[in-house]
Structures are given as structure tokens and as C-alpha cells.
Coordinates of C-alpha atoms in Angstrom, one line a residue:
Chain A
X1 CA 105.3 145.4 -149.8
X2 CA 101.6 145.5 -149.3
X3 CA 101.2 145.1 -153.0
X4 CA 103.5 142.1 -152.9
X5 CA 101.6 140.5 -150.1
X6 CA 98.4 141.3 -151.9
X7 CA 99.7 139.5 -155.0
X8 CA 100.8 136.6 -153.1
X9 CA 97.4 136.4 -151.4
X10 CA 95.6 136.7 -154.8
X11 CA 97.5 133.9 -156.4
X12 CA 98.0 131.7 -153.3
X13 CA 96.1 128.9 -155.0
X14 CA 98.2 128.9 -158.2
X15 CA 101.5 129.3 -156.2
X16 CA 100.5 126.3 -153.9
X17 CA 99.7 124.3 -156.9
X18 CA 103.0 125.2 -158.5
X19 CA 105.2 124.5 -155.4
X20 CA 103.4 121.3 -154.4
X21 CA 103.6 120.0 -158.1
X22 CA 107.4 120.8 -158.0
X23 CA 107.8 119.0 -154.9
X24 CA 106.0 116.0 -156.5
X25 CA 108.4 116.0 -159.5
X26 CA 111.4 116.3 -157.2
X27 CA 110.2 113.3 -155.1
X28 CA 109.4 111.1 -158.2
X29 CA 112.8 112.0 -159.9
X30 CA 114.7 111.6 -156.6
X31 CA 112.8 108.3 -155.9
X32 CA 113.8 106.9 -159.4
X33 CA 117.4 107.8 -159.0
X34 CA 118.4 106.7 -155.5
X35 CA 116.0 104.3 -153.9
X36 CA 117.6 104.0 -150.6
X37 CA 115.1 106.0 -148.5
X38 CA 113.4 103.5 -146.5
X39 CA 110.6 105.7 -145.2
X40 CA 109.4 106.0 -148.9
X41 CA 108.8 102.3 -149.2
X42 CA 106.5 99.9 -147.6
X43 CA 109.3 98.5 -145.6
X44 CA 108.5 101.4 -143.3
X45 CA 107.4 99.8 -140.1
X46 CA 103.8 101.2 -139.7
X47 CA 102.7 100.5 -143.3
X48 CA 104.5 97.3 -143.1
X49 CA 102.6 96.2 -140.1
X50 CA 99.2 97.2 -141.6
X51 CA 100.1 95.2 -144.8
X52 CA 101.2 92.3 -142.7
X53 CA 97.7 92.3 -140.9
X54 CA 95.6 92.3 -144.1
X55 CA 97.8 89.7 -145.6
X56 CA 97.1 87.5 -142.5
X57 CA 93.5 87.7 -143.2
X58 CA 94.0 86.9 -146.9
X59 CA 96.5 84.1 -145.8
X60 CA 93.7 82.4 -143.8
X61 CA 91.5 82.0 -146.7
X62 CA 94.2 80.6 -148.9
X63 CA 95.5 78.1 -146.2
X64 CA 94.3 75.0 -148.1
X65 CA 95.8 76.0 -151.4
X66 CA 99.1 76.9 -149.8
X67 CA 99.3 73.6 -147.9
X68 CA 98.8 71.9 -151.1
X69 CA 101.6 73.7 -152.9
X70 CA 104.0 73.3 -149.9
X71 CA 103.2 69.6 -150.0
X72 CA 104.0 69.4 -153.6
X73 CA 107.2 71.2 -153.1
X74 CA 108.2 68.9 -150.3
X75 CA 107.4 66.0 -152.5
X76 CA 109.6 67.2 -155.2
X77 CA 112.6 67.7 -152.8
X78 CA 112.2 64.3 -151.4
X79 CA 112.0 62.9 -154.9
X80 CA 115.3 64.7 -155.7
X81 CA 116.9 63.2 -152.6
X82 CA 115.6 59.7 -153.4
X83 CA 116.7 59.9 -157.0
X84 CA 120.0 60.9 -155.8
X85 CA 120.2 57.9 -153.5
X86 CA 119.1 55.6 -156.2
X87 CA 121.6 56.7 -158.9
X88 CA 124.7 57.1 -156.7
X89 CA 126.7 54.0 -156.9
X90 CA 128.9 53.8 -153.9
X91 CA 127.3 55.5 -150.9
X92 CA 127.5 59.0 -152.2
X93 CA 124.4 59.8 -150.3
X94 CA 126.5 59.8 -147.1
X95 CA 128.6 62.6 -148.7
X96 CA 125.4 64.5 -149.7
X97 CA 124.0 64.4 -146.0
X98 CA 127.3 65.6 -144.9
X99 CA 127.1 68.6 -147.2
X100 CA 123.9 69.4 -146.0
X101 CA 125.2 69.8 -142.4
X102 CA 128.1 71.9 -143.6
X103 CA 127.7 75.5 -142.7
X104 CA 130.4 76.6 -145.3
X105 CA 127.9 75.9 -148.1
X106 CA 128.1 78.5 -150.9
X107 CA 124.3 79.4 -150.9
X108 CA 121.9 79.3 -148.1
X109 CA 118.2 79.9 -148.3
X110 CA 116.3 82.1 -145.9
X111 CA 112.5 81.5 -146.3
X112 CA 110.2 84.7 -145.9
X113 CA 106.6 85.5 -146.3
X114 CA 105.3 87.9 -148.9
X115 CA 103.3 90.7 -147.1
X116 CA 102.6 93.0 -149.9
X117 CA 103.2 93.2 -153.6
X118 CA 102.4 95.0 -156.8
X119 CA 102.3 93.4 -160.2
X120 CA 100.3 95.6 -162.4
X121 CA 102.3 98.9 -162.3
X122 CA 105.3 100.0 -164.4
X123 CA 107.6 99.5 -161.5
X124 CA 106.7 96.7 -159.2
X125 CA 108.0 96.0 -155.7
X126 CA 107.2 93.2 -153.1
X127 CA 107.6 93.4 -149.4
X128 CA 109.0 90.4 -147.3
X129 CA 108.3 89.8 -143.7
X130 CA 112.1 89.5 -142.9
X131 CA 114.7 92.2 -142.6
X132 CA 118.1 93.1 -141.3
X133 CA 117.4 91.1 -138.0
X134 CA 117.3 87.9 -140.0
X135 CA 120.4 88.5 -141.7
X136 CA 119.2 89.9 -145.1
X137 CA 121.3 92.4 -146.9
X138 CA 120.8 94.7 -149.8
X139 CA 121.5 93.1 -153.1
X140 CA 120.6 89.5 -152.1
X141 CA 118.6 87.5 -154.7
X142 CA 115.2 86.2 -154.0
X143 CA 113.8 83.1 -155.5
X144 CA 110.3 81.6 -155.5
X145 CA 109.6 78.0 -155.7
X146 CA 109.7 77.9 -159.5
X147 CA 112.1 80.6 -160.3
X148 CA 113.7 84.1 -159.9
X149 CA 111.6 86.8 -158.2
X150 CA 114.0 89.8 -157.8
X151 CA 116.7 91.6 -155.7
X152 CA 116.4 93.2 -152.3
X153 CA 116.6 96.8 -152.5
X154 CA 116.1 98.2 -149.2
X155 CA 115.7 97.0 -145.6
X156 CA 114.3 97.8 -142.2
X157 CA 114.6 95.8 -139.0
X158 CA 111.8 93.5 -139.8
X159 CA 110.9 94.1 -143.4
X160 CA 112.6 94.1 -146.8
X161 CA 111.6 95.6 -150.2
X162 CA 112.3 93.5 -153.2
X163 CA 112.8 94.9 -156.7
X164 CA 110.7 92.4 -158.8
X165 CA 112.1 91.3 -162.3
X166 CA 108.8 93.0 -163.4
X167 CA 110.2 96.5 -162.9
X168 CA 111.6 98.8 -165.5
X169 CA 114.8 99.2 -163.6
X170 CA 115.5 95.4 -163.3
X171 CA 118.3 93.8 -165.3
X172 CA 118.9 90.0 -164.8
X173 CA 121.9 88.3 -166.2
X174 CA 120.7 85.1 -168.0
X175 CA 121.9 82.4 -170.4
X176 CA 120.3 80.0 -172.8
X177 CA 120.6 76.5 -171.4
X178 CA 123.1 74.2 -173.1
X179 CA 124.1 77.0 -175.5
X180 CA 126.0 79.3 -173.2
X181 CA 125.0 82.5 -174.9
X182 CA 124.4 85.1 -172.3
X183 CA 122.2 88.1 -172.2
X184 CA 120.3 90.6 -170.1
X185 CA 116.5 90.1 -169.3
X186 CA 114.5 93.3 -168.9
X187 CA 110.7 94.0 -168.6
X188 CA 109.3 96.2 -171.4
X189 CA 105.9 94.7 -171.9
X190 CA 102.9 95.2 -169.5
X191 CA 102.3 91.4 -169.3
X192 CA 103.6 90.0 -166.1
X193 CA 104.5 86.7 -167.9
X194 CA 106.3 88.2 -170.8
X195 CA 110.0 89.5 -170.6
X196 CA 112.5 90.7 -173.1
X197 CA 115.9 89.2 -173.6
X198 CA 118.5 91.6 -174.9
X199 CA 122.2 91.5 -175.9
X200 CA 122.3 87.9 -177.3
X201 CA 124.5 88.2 -180.5
X202 CA 123.0 87.8 -183.9
X203 CA 125.3 84.7 -184.9
X204 CA 123.9 82.7 -181.9
X205 CA 122.1 79.6 -182.9
X206 CA 118.8 79.7 -181.0
X207 CA 115.5 78.6 -181.5
X208 CA 111.9 79.0 -180.2
X209 CA 111.3 77.0 -177.0
X210 CA 114.9 77.1 -175.7
X211 CA 115.1 77.3 -172.0
X212 CA 116.3 80.4 -170.1
X213 CA 118.1 80.1 -166.9
X214 CA 120.3 82.5 -164.8
X215 CA 123.9 82.8 -165.8
X216 CA 125.5 82.8 -162.3
X217 CA 127.6 85.8 -163.3
X218 CA 125.7 88.1 -160.9
X219 CA 126.4 87.8 -157.2
X220 CA 122.6 87.7 -156.5
X221 CA 121.6 84.4 -158.1
X222 CA 123.2 81.0 -158.3
X223 CA 123.7 79.7 -161.7
X224 CA 121.0 77.6 -163.6
X225 CA 117.9 78.9 -162.0
X226 CA 115.0 78.3 -164.2
X227 CA 113.1 81.2 -165.6
X228 CA 111.2 80.5 -168.8
X229 CA 111.3 79.7 -172.6
X230 CA 111.8 81.6 -175.7
X231 CA 108.5 82.6 -177.1
X232 CA 109.4 84.6 -180.2
X233 CA 112.7 86.0 -181.8
X234 CA 112.6 89.5 -183.2
X235 CA 115.2 91.1 -185.4
X236 CA 116.1 94.7 -185.1
X237 CA 117.3 96.4 -188.2
X238 CA 121.0 97.5 -188.0
X239 CA 121.5 95.8 -184.5
X240 CA 123.9 93.1 -183.8
X241 CA 121.8 91.5 -181.3
X242 CA 118.3 89.7 -181.1
X243 CA 115.3 91.0 -179.3
X244 CA 113.9 87.9 -177.7
X245 CA 110.4 87.5 -176.1
X246 CA 110.8 85.2 -173.1
X247 CA 107.6 83.7 -171.5
X248 CA 108.0 82.9 -167.8
X249 CA 106.9 79.6 -166.8
X250 CA 105.8 80.7 -163.3
X251 CA 103.2 83.3 -162.4
X252 CA 104.7 86.2 -160.1
X253 CA 101.0 87.3 -159.3
X254 CA 100.3 84.4 -156.8
X255 CA 103.5 84.0 -154.8
X256 CA 103.1 84.1 -151.1
X257 CA 106.4 83.1 -149.9
X258 CA 109.9 83.3 -151.2
X259 CA 113.5 82.2 -150.5
X260 CA 116.3 84.8 -150.0
X261 CA 119.7 83.6 -151.4
X262 CA 122.5 84.3 -149.1
X263 CA 125.7 83.8 -151.0
X264 CA 128.6 83.2 -148.5
X265 CA 131.5 84.3 -150.9
X266 CA 129.8 87.5 -152.0
X267 CA 132.4 89.8 -150.8
X268 CA 135.2 87.6 -152.3
X269 CA 133.5 87.7 -155.8
X270 CA 132.8 91.3 -155.5
X271 CA 136.4 92.2 -155.1
X272 CA 137.4 90.0 -157.9
X273 CA 134.9 91.7 -160.2
X274 CA 136.1 95.1 -159.0
X275 CA 139.6 94.2 -159.8
X276 CA 138.6 93.2 -163.3
X277 CA 136.9 96.5 -163.8
X278 CA 140.0 98.5 -162.9
Chain B
X1 CA 79.0 123.5 -141.0
X2 CA 80.5 121.3 -138.4
X3 CA 78.5 118.5 -139.8
X4 CA 79.9 119.1 -143.3
X5 CA 83.6 119.0 -142.0
X6 CA 83.0 115.8 -140.0
X7 CA 81.2 114.0 -142.9
X8 CA 84.1 115.0 -145.2
X9 CA 86.6 113.5 -142.8
X10 CA 84.6 110.3 -142.3
X11 CA 84.2 110.0 -146.1
X12 CA 88.1 110.5 -146.6
X13 CA 89.0 107.9 -144.0
X14 CA 86.5 105.5 -145.3
X15 CA 87.4 105.8 -149.0
X16 CA 91.2 105.8 -148.3
X17 CA 90.9 102.7 -146.2
X18 CA 88.9 100.9 -149.0
X19 CA 91.6 102.2 -151.5
X20 CA 94.8 101.1 -149.8
X21 CA 93.5 97.8 -148.3
X22 CA 91.0 96.4 -150.7
X23 CA 91.4 98.0 -154.3
X24 CA 95.2 97.9 -154.1
X25 CA 94.8 94.1 -154.4
X26 CA 94.0 94.2 -158.1
X27 CA 91.7 92.2 -160.1
X28 CA 94.1 91.0 -162.9
X29 CA 92.2 89.1 -165.5
X30 CA 95.0 87.0 -166.9
X31 CA 97.1 88.9 -169.2
X32 CA 94.7 91.8 -169.5
X33 CA 95.7 94.1 -166.5
X34 CA 94.6 97.6 -167.5
X35 CA 91.8 97.7 -165.0
X36 CA 93.0 99.5 -161.7
X37 CA 90.1 100.8 -159.5
X38 CA 91.2 104.1 -158.4
X39 CA 88.3 105.8 -156.6
X40 CA 90.0 108.1 -153.9
X41 CA 90.0 111.2 -156.3
X42 CA 86.2 111.5 -155.4
X43 CA 87.3 112.6 -152.0
X44 CA 88.8 115.8 -153.5
X45 CA 85.8 116.2 -155.9
X46 CA 83.3 116.2 -153.0
X47 CA 85.0 118.7 -150.7
X48 CA 82.4 121.6 -150.3
X49 CA 82.3 124.2 -152.8
X50 CA 82.9 127.0 -150.3
X51 CA 86.2 125.8 -148.9
X52 CA 89.4 127.9 -149.6
X53 CA 91.1 126.9 -152.8
X54 CA 94.5 126.7 -151.4
X55 CA 93.4 124.6 -148.6
X56 CA 91.9 122.2 -151.0
X57 CA 95.1 122.0 -153.0
X58 CA 97.1 121.1 -149.7
X59 CA 94.6 118.6 -148.8
X60 CA 94.7 117.1 -152.3
X61 CA 98.6 116.9 -151.9
X62 CA 98.2 115.1 -148.5
X63 CA 95.6 112.6 -149.8
X64 CA 98.0 111.7 -152.7
X65 CA 101.0 111.4 -150.5
X66 CA 99.1 109.1 -148.1
X67 CA 98.1 106.8 -151.1
X68 CA 101.6 107.0 -152.4
X69 CA 103.0 105.5 -149.1
X70 CA 100.9 102.5 -149.6
X71 CA 101.5 102.1 -153.3
X72 CA 105.5 102.5 -152.9
X73 CA 105.4 105.4 -155.5
X74 CA 106.3 108.6 -153.5
X75 CA 105.2 111.7 -155.6
X76 CA 103.1 109.9 -158.4
X77 CA 99.7 109.9 -156.8
X78 CA 100.5 113.2 -154.9
X79 CA 101.2 115.0 -158.2
X80 CA 97.9 113.7 -159.7
X81 CA 95.8 114.8 -156.8
X82 CA 97.5 118.2 -156.5
X83 CA 96.5 118.6 -160.2
X84 CA 93.0 117.8 -159.9
X85 CA 92.5 119.8 -156.6
X86 CA 93.9 122.8 -158.7
X87 CA 91.7 122.4 -161.8
X88 CA 88.6 121.6 -159.6
X89 CA 87.8 125.3 -159.2
X90 CA 87.7 125.9 -163.0
X91 CA 85.5 122.8 -163.6
X92 CA 83.0 123.8 -160.9
X93 CA 82.9 127.5 -162.4
X94 CA 82.4 126.0 -165.8
X95 CA 79.6 123.5 -164.7
X96 CA 78.0 126.0 -162.4
X97 CA 74.1 125.4 -162.4
X98 CA 72.2 128.6 -163.3
X99 CA 71.0 129.2 -159.8
X100 CA 74.5 128.7 -158.4
X101 CA 75.7 126.2 -155.7
X102 CA 73.2 126.8 -152.9
X103 CA 74.2 124.3 -150.4
X104 CA 77.8 124.2 -150.9
X105 CA 77.9 120.4 -150.8
X106 CA 78.8 118.8 -154.1
X107 CA 76.6 115.6 -154.0
X108 CA 74.1 113.8 -156.1
X109 CA 71.5 114.5 -153.4
X110 CA 71.9 118.3 -153.7
X111 CA 72.7 118.8 -157.4
X112 CA 71.1 115.8 -159.2
X113 CA 72.5 112.6 -160.5
X114 CA 73.3 113.8 -164.1
X115 CA 75.2 116.8 -162.8
X116 CA 77.1 114.7 -160.3
X117 CA 77.8 112.0 -162.8
X118 CA 79.3 114.4 -165.4
X119 CA 81.3 116.1 -162.8
X120 CA 82.8 113.0 -161.2
X121 CA 83.5 111.6 -164.5
X122 CA 85.6 114.6 -165.6
X123 CA 87.5 114.6 -162.2
X124 CA 88.3 110.8 -162.2
X125 CA 89.3 111.0 -165.9
X126 CA 91.7 113.9 -165.4
X127 CA 93.1 112.3 -162.3
X128 CA 93.8 109.0 -164.0
X129 CA 95.4 110.4 -167.2
X130 CA 97.6 112.6 -165.1
X131 CA 98.3 109.7 -162.8
X132 CA 99.4 107.1 -165.5
X133 CA 101.5 109.8 -167.4
X134 CA 103.4 110.6 -164.2
X135 CA 103.8 106.9 -163.4
X136 CA 105.4 106.2 -166.8
X137 CA 107.1 109.5 -166.7
X138 CA 107.6 109.6 -170.4
X139 CA 105.4 109.2 -173.4
X140 CA 107.1 106.2 -174.8
X141 CA 104.4 104.1 -173.2
X142 CA 101.5 106.3 -174.6
X143 CA 99.5 103.3 -175.8
X144 CA 99.7 101.7 -172.4
X145 CA 98.7 105.1 -170.7
X146 CA 95.7 105.5 -172.8
X147 CA 94.5 101.8 -172.4
X148 CA 95.0 102.0 -168.6
X149 CA 93.1 105.2 -168.4
X150 CA 90.2 104.2 -170.4
X151 CA 89.6 100.9 -168.8
X152 CA 90.3 102.1 -165.2
X153 CA 88.1 105.1 -165.9
X154 CA 85.0 103.0 -166.7
X155 CA 85.5 100.6 -163.8
X156 CA 86.2 103.4 -161.3
X157 CA 83.4 105.6 -162.4
X158 CA 81.0 102.6 -162.2
X159 CA 82.2 101.9 -158.7
X160 CA 81.9 105.6 -157.6
X161 CA 78.5 106.1 -159.0
X162 CA 77.4 102.7 -157.3
X163 CA 78.7 103.9 -153.9
X164 CA 77.1 107.4 -154.4
X165 CA 73.7 105.9 -155.1
X166 CA 73.8 103.4 -152.2
X167 CA 74.9 106.0 -149.5
X168 CA 73.4 109.0 -151.2
X169 CA 75.2 111.4 -149.0
X170 CA 73.5 114.8 -148.1
X171 CA 76.7 116.6 -147.3

């Protein structure tokens, strides 16, 4: 017994190293598998509030720039409405305004501020300043002003963690505009503007410069949200599908606010998809 | 002795705050994003020589876990810091000056800039290569791991030496 104690004492450093290293591996693996533990993420209240505070300071210095971009966005929306009014023959604008009032719209957008994000790691996340209290749910899609950002992965009362499309675990269902071929968008490069499109069949007639939009097959994003354009088409020997490089048209590293997509018929669509699987 | 402990705590708090608040917001130079300033490993490197080895390993683990909470990567940084806290002992033995570590404080002030530079460079390099290997968790991304390590290493080492020469701590 005494010898054993002596042994443990003598090798205590090595044992501590071994045990702690094993704990780390367990944490990493566990964390990669099931990402549900909220304490492990920055949606944790304490860290969230520190991040929110430092973001506030940063926000202050970027106010002008943000105002400009909001103005631009507003202008674009106004433009759309005006164009709609001009082109509609009989007073269709009346109907349009009515639909805006309608609370049974399929998609509703919940705006939220970005309080923290990473862009340069292998698996990137982003934290939003809204959570369960504001009606967010796990699995909802998140859009920026120019395109897709990611999917909500975990929630606390006031914060939400978003799995960015720039994450090794992210798969986004997309299609090629006007050609209806559909595939999965993944991130394999280290460049935050370059993504890879998989599973597009070899017989598809595609060309460089084609536009990539969301397919609308998933319950997270509405159809036809803009993503980017085809940058290069690679052929893999022995494979039936292309490996396509897609260049995103927007920069994910300077987003400061986002819109969460709340899809009203989510449960309905989910049940249908489940039935189909059975 | 007490002064040594308090100085180490102050240093740890200061460097960790800088790491998770300032350095986490990265400088991305367009499409070139291999430079990640990661300097907090110097906290573990600068713990006094006479501290218990096991204690240092636990402190290393705690430091890494703290950084992990802010980086949303539970386990990754902790694994890397535990590793360097363990190998620290062997590096110090190997680099031991002929007259031994007299003052127990591992600073440029006590042991000279060239010695400190070599020591910190070894520690930061080991930390970074272990960190990025754990982060990728497979050697498929070997090229990326190496590029990230090299560029981050140069930038971080530069920052650490800069800070060390400005503050020039005694303890």
C-alpha cells in the first residue's frame, strides 16, 4: 500500500497530465458529436454578457458605417415596393399591403444583433443577442442582408448560438438558379468566401458564373435566397458528381446583424418529410 | 515569495483578458487568414521554476479551459495547454543554465533576453502545433495546420517579446 502511494506520488505529474489530456479528448469528441450543452458555448449567460459589452464598444465606432448600410438596405426595400406598385396593373399593391398585415405569412423575420463570432477557425460559430424569450427555436435559419448565414444550434434565454455555413459540420441544400439541379453546399477550404458544392450530377449542364440559391427543400431557409456564383468546376475521377467551387458574393466576416427566419408551417413540413422517410 | 504569486496572478489575468477580448477579434488580411495571435501560453511558460509540477499541469488545464469557453471550443485549448504544462519541466531541464535557476523566476530580466527568447519560442511553437492539430482533429488538413502554426508562431512570438521588453518583469 505504501509502495503504491509512493508510486502515485512519484508519477503524479505524469498521471495528472494523462488524466487531464483524456478529459480534454473526451470533451472535444463529445462536443463534436452532440452540441447541445449550452454551458459549453458562448450562449452561456456570463460569457454572452461580456461579449455583448465588448461588442457595444466596437459598435460605437462602427455606427456611421452601419447607418449607411441600413440606409442602403431600406432604400432597396423601398425600391422593391415601388417597383411592385409600378408594374402591377390593377391595384395589386392593395393586396400586397394586406399580405404584409397578415400574421399567417409563411416566413417571418426576427432581427437580431451579432454579439460575437469566429470566422477563421475550422468550425465557426456566431452568437446572436436574442434567444428563447424572443421566440427563437433550434433549427431556424439565419439570413444576413445579402444571403445565408447559418442555422441556430443552441439557445439560452437571451442568446443563441448559430452554426455558420463556414463550419465543417454545416450542409446547406442549394440549387443552381434556373436549372433546378440541386446539391449540398459544404465548407472545405480555409477561405471564408470559398465553398464547395457537392452531389450535382455529372450530366448537369452547368457553367462558370451560374448563380447558386437555396433550394427551399430544408425547413430552415426559404427558397431562392442568394448565395454566390460558380467559380470553378472540378471533375473527380470515377465519381458521378461534380466538385464545384462556389464564391460567396457577400463577406461573412463583417456581419453585425442578422435576421432569423421563423417558418410558420415548420411542424407540418417536418411531419410530411418524416412520413416520406418511413 | 508572496510577491511572486501575486505577480503571476496579475500577469495571468492581464494576458487572458487581452487574449479573449482583443486578440480573439482577428486580423484577417483578406483571403489570407493564417495569422492568429495566441499569446496566453506565455502565462504557463513564466510560472516560477520551483512550483510543483502537478500544480502547474492543473493550472495549465484551467487556463486552457478558460480560453476555450470564450473560443467556443471546449477541450481544444485545454488539451494544448495541459501538454505544454507537462513538457515544460523537460524543456527547462534541457535548457538549464550552467549555474542553475537561481531566482526561480523565468523572465528575461533574470535569465537574459537570448535565453528567454529561445525558451518562449519553443513553448509557443509546441503550443500552437498541438492546438491546431487538436482543432482539426485529423491530419487531413496537414497543410493548413502547418501554415497556421508557422504564421501564428511568428506573429505571436513577436508580440510576446515586444510585451516582455516593454514591461521587463522581475518576477
